[in-house]
Amino acid sequence: MAIPCSSQPEQGYIKSGLIPKGTHRFPYAQTKQVKEHNMTNYDITINQARVMDPESRLDQLKNVGISQGKIAMISDSPLNGEQVIDAPGQILCPGFIDLHCHPQDTQIFEVQALDGVTTTLELEVGTSDIEHFYSKWENQSPINFGASIGHIPVRMKVMKDPGVFLPSGDAGRKLASNPEIAEMQHLIRKGLEKGALAVGFGLDYTRGASRWEVIQMFKVAAEYNASCHVHLRGKGHLEPSNAIEALEEVIAAAAITGAPLHVVHLNSTGMRAVPQLLEMIAGANRSGLDVTTECYPYTAGMTKIESALFDDGWQENYGIDYEQLMRPDTGEYLTAKTFSEYRESGGWIITFSTPEESMKAAVKSPLTMIATDSIIEDGKGHPRTAGSYTKVLGEHVRENGDLDLMSALSKMTIMPAQRLQGRAPAFLNKGRIKQGADADIVVFDPLTVKDQSTYTDPIKPPIGLNHVIVNGVPVVSNSKLEEGALPGKGIRAKIR
């Protein structure tokens, strides 16, 4: 897709790194063309793009050739290909890696692809059956996928909880016996040996799990060098049972066992305590622990209304009331009466609980990755599924200057790849633009990219994100899904 050259400097965008200082919007058109073109015919070539690779800090005008699913050439001169994408004025970067999604059907993969996601991973709730998860999505997804072995579904299995996604019976609130803890350890170990990428925890949904039980699960994770992806047991800043205490619990478990720790959606768990949690994570790392975290760029979260999160005392704990709760299927804000009715029947609820300044602190921190906590059912859900990455690029980079472009891309690409590559070497070839890396690539216009999803239209696709390539196959072209393109692969750790 060729874009005409602009001859005027775009000075308003220099600060955020959208345009290299001292250049024009389309600087490639101002440079001298190399006379001798590379004559190799690649499967796909992307010419005249501004290539940004957060690992190497490459930020130059280049041409990229793709063959057999890999990045085969990065050149100063234009390249030939069976398919040629002309991309002057466009950013070419690694595809985005989402460490936190909840796939219910194939729609979520399509929605995320349009937002630039090339690998999406169910690492918080996870699964109790690794083989089934991977076989279910094989040849069904336009983007790569993977999962953790999850403490929640394992606990549900051991306690014969009838819940489908989250506990609805004993697994949520019952204290486990020693034999039950041993059986959970066995199932987690079995999942890791089948290639699970990590161990997932949702401690706010399994409040019956003792601190000792959590340590026992971390022990198994440490044996397999698997990171523990944890939804903390508490929220906010109010004592007792707040997010600070909850983070202390899992930092201690990591220190005791040696397991790597990843704290999910710091923005929605931390709420007003986000700055304190970031300070705690930084301190843990200075002390030699391996602790990472993630956030999404929204002030609202989404969860199940029938879950333990809404047990007695939730208003005081979270600092919100009924009018901050919205049904995503109807757009209705709740009252005391409708809350009781809906809690009885069950379903998803959007919670407006995080102050704007806390969300921004999380997004801006060098400690955080961007991850979506995405879930869509029948086209309804949270706009973070369709807009998290383009919202960061459009709002937090271009409009507000909260982040420079390279830092934002790092949070979406190399940082999540590095979180997992120690256990799953496949990630050594993800999140990078270099010869030999997997051809998972995003091409977007830094001056127009913007999310469009809302709480009432949560799957509305973004604008300005033009091309997405997964394993060398185009899945989004000119901001439209490629019909029938399903190149996504399951990514696992080594199977023992």
XYZ file of C-alpha atoms in Angstrom:
496
model
C 0.000 0.000 0.000
C 1.833 3.087 -1.232
C 1.451 6.379 0.617
C 2.352 9.681 -1.063
C 5.325 11.571 0.261
C 4.861 14.603 2.480
C 7.476 17.318 2.184
C 6.627 19.078 5.455
C 8.226 18.207 8.783
C 5.822 16.765 11.368
C 7.399 18.486 14.348
C 4.503 17.748 16.712
C 5.356 14.063 16.763
C 9.117 14.175 17.287
C 8.935 14.116 21.101
C 7.174 10.747 21.226
C 9.601 9.142 18.787
C 7.043 8.806 16.015
C 9.454 10.553 13.652
C 13.250 10.625 14.012
C 14.407 14.112 14.958
C 15.378 16.253 11.987
C 13.558 14.162 9.391
C 10.346 14.403 7.419
C 7.326 12.182 7.794
C 8.409 9.983 4.898
C 12.175 10.237 5.092
C 12.759 7.247 2.837
C 11.625 9.322 -0.140
C 14.323 11.868 0.688
C 17.194 9.353 0.645
C 19.266 8.191 -2.299
C 18.048 4.882 -3.680
C 20.565 2.059 -3.874
C 21.001 1.222 -7.564
C 21.538 -2.514 -7.281
C 18.450 -4.203 -5.895
C 18.617 -7.603 -4.282
C 17.357 -9.977 -6.989
C 16.224 -12.772 -4.663
C 12.473 -13.338 -4.934
C 10.990 -13.578 -1.434
C 7.519 -14.788 -0.518
C 6.664 -11.332 0.826
C 8.627 -8.112 0.852
C 7.820 -4.991 2.823
C 9.613 -2.026 1.290
C 10.336 1.522 2.458
C 9.235 0.931 6.061
C 10.675 2.432 9.209
C 11.798 -0.748 10.968
C 11.775 -0.679 14.774
C 13.168 -3.571 16.809
C 13.110 -2.984 20.577
C 15.693 -5.680 21.338
C 18.469 -4.240 19.140
C 17.074 -0.671 19.239
C 17.129 -0.673 15.436
C 15.155 2.334 14.166
C 15.973 2.832 10.502
C 14.454 2.846 7.050
C 14.758 -0.712 5.777
C 13.249 -3.303 3.460
C 12.276 -6.707 4.833
C 12.090 -9.997 2.937
C 10.096 -12.967 4.247
C 10.507 -16.570 3.113
C 9.197 -19.849 4.528
C 7.726 -18.186 7.591
C 10.958 -16.451 8.608
C 12.514 -13.023 8.259
C 15.058 -13.816 5.554
C 16.529 -10.384 4.782
C 16.700 -6.877 6.213
C 18.121 -4.642 3.507
C 18.897 -1.026 2.695
C 17.710 -1.573 -0.873
C 14.195 -2.541 -2.034
C 13.531 -6.261 -2.382
C 11.551 -8.377 -4.822
C 8.758 -10.679 -3.731
C 5.763 -12.700 -4.814
C 3.792 -10.181 -2.756
C 5.099 -6.649 -2.255
C 3.851 -4.302 0.449
C 4.982 -0.713 -0.064
C 5.078 0.946 3.338
C 6.552 4.470 3.221
C 5.716 6.380 6.377
C 4.747 3.157 8.139
C 6.279 1.482 11.181
C 7.295 -2.166 10.813
C 7.761 -3.874 14.187
C 7.482 -7.310 15.789
C 3.987 -8.699 16.261
C 2.492 -8.091 19.677
C 2.610 -10.881 22.286
C -0.315 -10.946 24.723
C 0.442 -12.858 27.927
C -3.141 -12.711 29.169
C -6.190 -13.770 27.170
C -9.163 -16.057 27.717
C -10.221 -17.644 24.407
C -13.795 -18.908 24.432
C -14.160 -19.211 20.657
C -12.261 -18.278 17.505
C -13.738 -14.764 17.375
C -11.268 -13.558 19.986
C -8.313 -14.508 17.772
C -9.716 -12.484 14.871
C -10.473 -9.464 17.058
C -6.980 -9.522 18.537
C -5.300 -9.931 15.142
C -6.848 -6.643 14.022
C -5.187 -4.985 17.053
C -1.765 -6.326 16.034
C -1.567 -9.401 18.265
C 0.337 -12.265 16.647
C 0.631 -14.487 19.744
C -2.039 -14.691 22.461
C -1.614 -16.747 25.613
C -3.995 -17.989 28.316
C -1.587 -17.783 31.246
C -3.693 -16.576 34.205
C -6.644 -18.980 34.474
C -4.975 -21.489 32.171
C -6.287 -25.000 31.694
C -6.266 -28.321 33.534
C -5.797 -30.252 30.269
C -2.876 -29.039 28.185
C -3.317 -31.616 25.410
C -6.969 -30.693 24.938
C -6.255 -26.954 24.857
C -3.685 -27.242 22.079
C -5.651 -29.752 20.022
C -8.807 -27.609 20.312
C -7.239 -24.583 18.625
C -4.956 -26.371 16.150
C -5.618 -25.098 12.607
C -8.370 -22.847 13.989
C -6.553 -19.582 14.676
C -5.049 -16.776 12.595
C -2.583 -16.077 15.431
C -0.297 -18.151 17.646
C -1.634 -19.456 20.957
C -0.551 -21.172 24.160
C -1.521 -21.818 27.767
C -0.434 -22.369 31.326
C -1.431 -25.233 33.543
C -3.841 -23.393 35.813
C -4.218 -23.644 39.586
C -7.885 -22.569 39.276
C -9.009 -25.368 36.898
C -6.768 -27.904 38.646
C -8.317 -26.991 42.021
C -11.778 -27.232 40.451
C -10.944 -30.680 39.094
C -9.606 -31.982 42.403
C -12.575 -30.598 44.358
C -15.122 -31.595 41.684
C -16.300 -28.006 41.363
C -19.074 -27.685 38.724
C -17.903 -24.264 37.497
C -17.068 -23.921 33.811
C -14.498 -21.101 33.738
C -14.237 -19.978 37.370
C -15.217 -21.802 40.583
C -18.880 -21.984 41.509
C -18.522 -24.490 44.353
C -15.890 -25.734 46.806
C -12.855 -24.698 44.740
C -13.526 -21.047 45.450
C -13.741 -21.076 49.226
C -12.849 -24.487 50.681
C -9.550 -25.128 52.490
C -7.726 -27.998 50.765
C -6.625 -31.106 52.633
C -3.048 -32.351 52.375
C -4.062 -35.136 49.938
C -5.868 -32.562 47.784
C -2.782 -30.325 47.747
C -0.673 -33.312 46.711
C -3.104 -34.122 43.884
C -2.974 -30.511 42.675
C 0.819 -30.662 42.635
C 0.650 -33.872 40.607
C -1.679 -32.326 38.008
C 0.416 -29.173 37.705
C 3.566 -31.245 37.282
C 1.810 -33.341 34.626
C 0.745 -30.199 32.746
C 4.268 -28.779 32.805
C 5.650 -32.044 31.456
C 3.171 -31.770 28.574
C 4.587 -28.389 27.612
C 2.545 -25.843 29.566
C 4.201 -22.449 29.241
C 3.695 -21.408 32.870
C 1.574 -21.962 35.986
C -1.477 -19.720 36.323
C -3.150 -18.525 39.528
C -6.299 -16.537 40.282
C -6.019 -16.241 44.044
C -8.871 -13.735 44.287
C -11.128 -16.465 42.870
C -9.758 -19.257 45.105
C -9.766 -17.555 48.480
C -9.948 -20.914 50.204
C -6.392 -21.644 49.048
C -4.061 -21.290 52.021
C -0.721 -19.527 51.791
C 0.894 -22.924 52.289
C -1.012 -24.372 49.337
C 0.243 -21.537 47.135
C 3.843 -22.164 48.202
C 3.463 -25.848 47.315
C 2.308 -24.942 43.798
C 5.168 -22.445 43.396
C 7.571 -25.247 44.354
C 6.433 -27.310 41.386
C 6.740 -24.318 39.053
C 10.304 -23.723 40.252
C 11.249 -27.336 39.458
C 10.396 -26.674 35.798
C 11.621 -23.068 35.541
C 8.019 -22.028 34.919
C 6.860 -18.517 35.743
C 3.838 -18.145 38.031
C 1.261 -15.762 36.517
C -0.803 -14.513 39.434
C -4.029 -12.600 39.876
C -3.413 -11.338 43.414
C -5.610 -12.331 46.343
C -6.528 -8.753 47.295
C -7.212 -5.403 45.639
C -6.674 -1.743 46.330
C -5.062 0.048 49.259
C -7.429 -0.479 52.200
C -6.302 -2.705 55.080
C -6.698 -5.590 55.606
C -6.504 -7.936 52.604
C -5.343 -5.253 50.214
C -3.122 -5.490 47.144
C 0.035 -4.682 49.116
C -0.502 -7.647 51.418
C -1.465 -9.800 48.432
C 1.721 -8.906 46.564
C 3.773 -9.618 49.684
C 2.285 -13.128 49.699
C 3.458 -14.076 46.221
C 6.804 -12.270 46.410
C 7.446 -14.328 49.541
C 6.392 -17.525 47.744
C 8.782 -16.685 44.897
C 11.618 -15.973 47.334
C 11.007 -19.211 49.250
C 10.787 -21.453 46.185
C 12.863 -19.712 43.516
C 9.962 -19.602 41.060
C 9.794 -16.661 38.625
C 6.766 -14.438 39.322
C 4.554 -12.467 36.945
C 1.772 -10.303 38.416
C -1.187 -9.910 36.061
C -3.188 -6.715 35.364
C -1.472 -4.546 37.966
C -3.761 -1.638 37.083
C -7.034 -3.348 38.011
C -5.623 -5.187 41.030
C -3.633 -2.295 42.426
C -6.206 0.456 41.888
C -5.027 3.328 44.140
C -2.053 1.242 45.311
C -0.401 0.930 41.860
C 2.593 3.163 42.761
C 3.283 1.152 45.918
C 3.055 -2.158 44.045
C 5.489 -0.927 41.408
C 7.927 0.077 44.146
C 7.609 -3.373 45.728
C 8.294 -5.128 42.412
C 11.334 -2.946 41.768
C 12.650 -3.742 45.243
C 12.118 -7.472 44.776
C 14.148 -7.368 41.565
C 16.934 -5.381 43.203
C 17.067 -8.131 45.820
C 17.670 -10.775 43.161
C 14.157 -12.085 42.543
C 12.637 -12.475 39.072
C 9.385 -10.494 39.178
C 7.570 -8.965 36.195
C 4.139 -7.459 35.679
C 1.624 -6.265 33.097
C -1.239 -3.802 32.657
C -3.884 -2.711 30.176
C -4.755 0.927 29.361
C -8.270 1.081 30.821
C -9.733 2.195 34.150
C -12.357 -0.569 34.152
C -11.924 -4.299 34.578
C -14.269 -7.203 33.912
C -15.032 -10.318 35.916
C -17.812 -12.708 36.897
C -20.400 -11.182 39.219
C -21.008 -14.502 40.981
C -17.327 -14.871 41.905
C -15.762 -14.448 45.331
C -14.706 -10.919 44.349
C -18.229 -9.774 45.213
C -18.534 -11.474 48.578
C -19.615 -9.284 51.501
C -17.511 -6.153 51.930
C -16.659 -5.590 48.260
C -17.796 -1.942 48.279
C -15.478 -1.056 51.149
C -12.578 -3.109 49.788
C -12.722 -1.689 46.270
C -14.016 1.809 47.008
C -16.867 1.498 44.488
C -20.614 0.887 44.614
C -23.378 -0.516 42.434
C -23.352 2.411 39.996
C -19.758 1.544 39.003
C -20.881 -1.891 37.768
C -22.119 -2.363 34.195
C -23.484 -5.386 32.365
C -21.561 -5.707 29.076
C -24.448 -7.505 27.367
C -27.003 -4.733 27.996
C -25.011 -1.615 28.979
C -27.100 -1.443 32.160
C -25.555 0.050 35.306
C -26.610 -1.857 38.415
C -28.610 -0.995 41.509
C -28.771 -2.913 44.792
C -31.802 -4.782 43.434
C -30.363 -5.675 40.028
C -27.012 -6.568 41.617
C -28.700 -9.222 43.779
C -30.660 -10.569 40.822
C -27.691 -10.681 38.472
C -25.393 -12.212 41.089
C -27.910 -15.019 41.463
C -28.094 -15.729 37.721
C -24.400 -14.990 37.075
C -22.519 -13.415 34.208
C -19.863 -10.905 33.226
C -19.690 -7.495 34.860
C -17.563 -4.450 34.011
C -16.138 -2.699 37.077
C -15.063 0.952 36.920
C -12.615 0.804 39.807
C -9.160 2.122 38.849
C -8.336 5.840 39.057
C -7.011 7.378 35.837
C -3.716 8.347 37.478
C -3.142 4.765 38.670
C -3.777 3.348 35.207
C -1.375 5.880 33.690
C 1.281 5.105 36.301
C 1.068 1.446 35.327
C 1.222 2.113 31.577
C 4.197 4.483 31.913
C 6.287 2.315 34.239
C 9.332 0.622 32.654
C 8.405 -2.471 34.689
C 5.121 -3.213 32.926
C 4.261 -5.093 29.768
C 0.999 -4.523 27.915
C -1.445 -7.434 28.144
C -5.182 -7.440 27.542
C -6.999 -9.877 29.861
C -9.189 -10.272 26.800
C -12.440 -12.158 26.671
C -15.361 -11.902 24.251
C -18.595 -13.898 24.285
C -21.142 -13.428 21.509
C -19.512 -10.156 20.527
C -19.853 -8.692 24.022
C -17.164 -7.980 26.573
C -14.508 -5.392 27.341
C -12.959 -3.026 24.748
C -9.468 -4.059 25.902
C -9.799 -7.161 23.691
C -9.962 -5.128 20.484
C -8.095 -1.982 21.458
C -5.375 -2.350 24.093
C -2.359 -2.104 21.798
C -3.658 0.560 19.443
C -4.919 2.564 22.433
C -1.388 2.665 23.830
C 0.058 3.650 20.438
C -2.573 6.260 19.629
C -3.399 7.755 23.009
C -0.425 7.170 25.285
C 2.332 7.593 22.678
C 1.052 10.013 20.043
C -1.597 12.076 21.834
C -0.423 12.242 25.457
C 3.308 11.569 25.203
C 3.175 9.220 28.197
C 5.625 6.883 26.431
C 8.068 7.118 23.563
C 7.320 4.760 20.699
C 10.254 2.394 21.227
C 9.400 1.938 24.912
C 5.776 1.202 24.063
C 6.770 -1.373 21.446
C 9.161 -2.988 23.911
C 6.259 -3.553 26.325
C 4.320 -5.317 23.559
C 7.062 -7.443 21.996
C 10.467 -8.196 23.463
C 9.501 -7.949 27.139
C 6.801 -10.668 26.969
C 9.060 -12.811 24.760
C 11.847 -12.574 27.334
C 9.431 -13.474 30.136
C 8.828 -16.884 28.552
C 11.951 -17.727 26.551
C 13.777 -19.333 29.474
C 11.168 -22.077 29.657
C 9.952 -22.031 26.046
C 12.859 -21.449 23.606
C 10.380 -20.802 20.771
C 10.112 -17.276 22.173
C 13.751 -16.623 21.293
C 12.410 -16.123 17.754
C 9.389 -14.041 18.766
C 9.159 -10.342 19.550
C 12.140 -9.486 17.343
C 12.915 -8.142 13.886
C 16.098 -9.936 12.847
C 17.185 -12.429 10.222
C 16.040 -15.920 11.155
C 13.274 -14.767 13.504
C 9.706 -15.888 12.956
C 7.908 -13.581 10.540
C 5.353 -12.289 13.042
C 5.121 -8.669 11.924
C 2.904 -5.611 12.337
C 2.839 -2.598 10.001
C 1.019 0.535 11.186
C 0.767 4.266 10.537
C 2.057 6.073 13.643
C 0.140 9.237 12.752
C -3.303 7.629 12.492
C -3.241 4.417 14.552
C -6.038 4.516 17.114
C -8.376 2.193 18.990
C -12.129 2.454 18.333
C -13.612 -0.189 20.636
C -15.937 0.973 23.420
C -17.837 -0.584 26.315
C -20.963 -0.716 24.155
C -19.131 -1.757 20.953
C -16.214 -3.793 22.324
C -15.110 -5.470 19.093
C -14.974 -2.415 16.832
C -11.566 -2.671 15.120
C -8.901 0.028 15.301
C -7.753 2.278 12.488
C -4.228 2.807 11.201
C -3.039 -0.740 11.876
C -2.659 -1.873 8.302
C -0.908 -5.243 8.047
C -0.391 -8.231 10.326
C 1.701 -11.222 9.276
C 1.863 -14.441 11.311
C 4.452 -17.108 10.541
C 4.981 -15.486 7.155
C 1.284 -15.470 6.214
C -0.785 -12.256 5.954
C -3.758 -12.378 8.328
C -4.644 -8.675 8.142
C -4.216 -6.691 4.912
C -5.208 -3.041 4.622
C -6.868 -3.320 8.056
C -9.118 -6.208 6.951
C -8.938 -9.855 7.982
C -7.710 -12.254 5.315
C -10.522 -14.762 4.951
C -9.465 -18.338 5.672
C -5.950 -17.437 6.839
C -5.223 -19.676 9.842
C -1.412 -19.847 10.194
C -1.426 -19.629 13.996
C 0.564 -22.320 15.790
C 0.457 -23.658 19.316
C 3.572 -22.636 21.253
C 4.711 -24.974 24.020
C 7.627 -25.566 26.283
C 9.602 -28.768 25.840
C 7.462 -31.884 26.293
C 9.036 -34.416 28.635
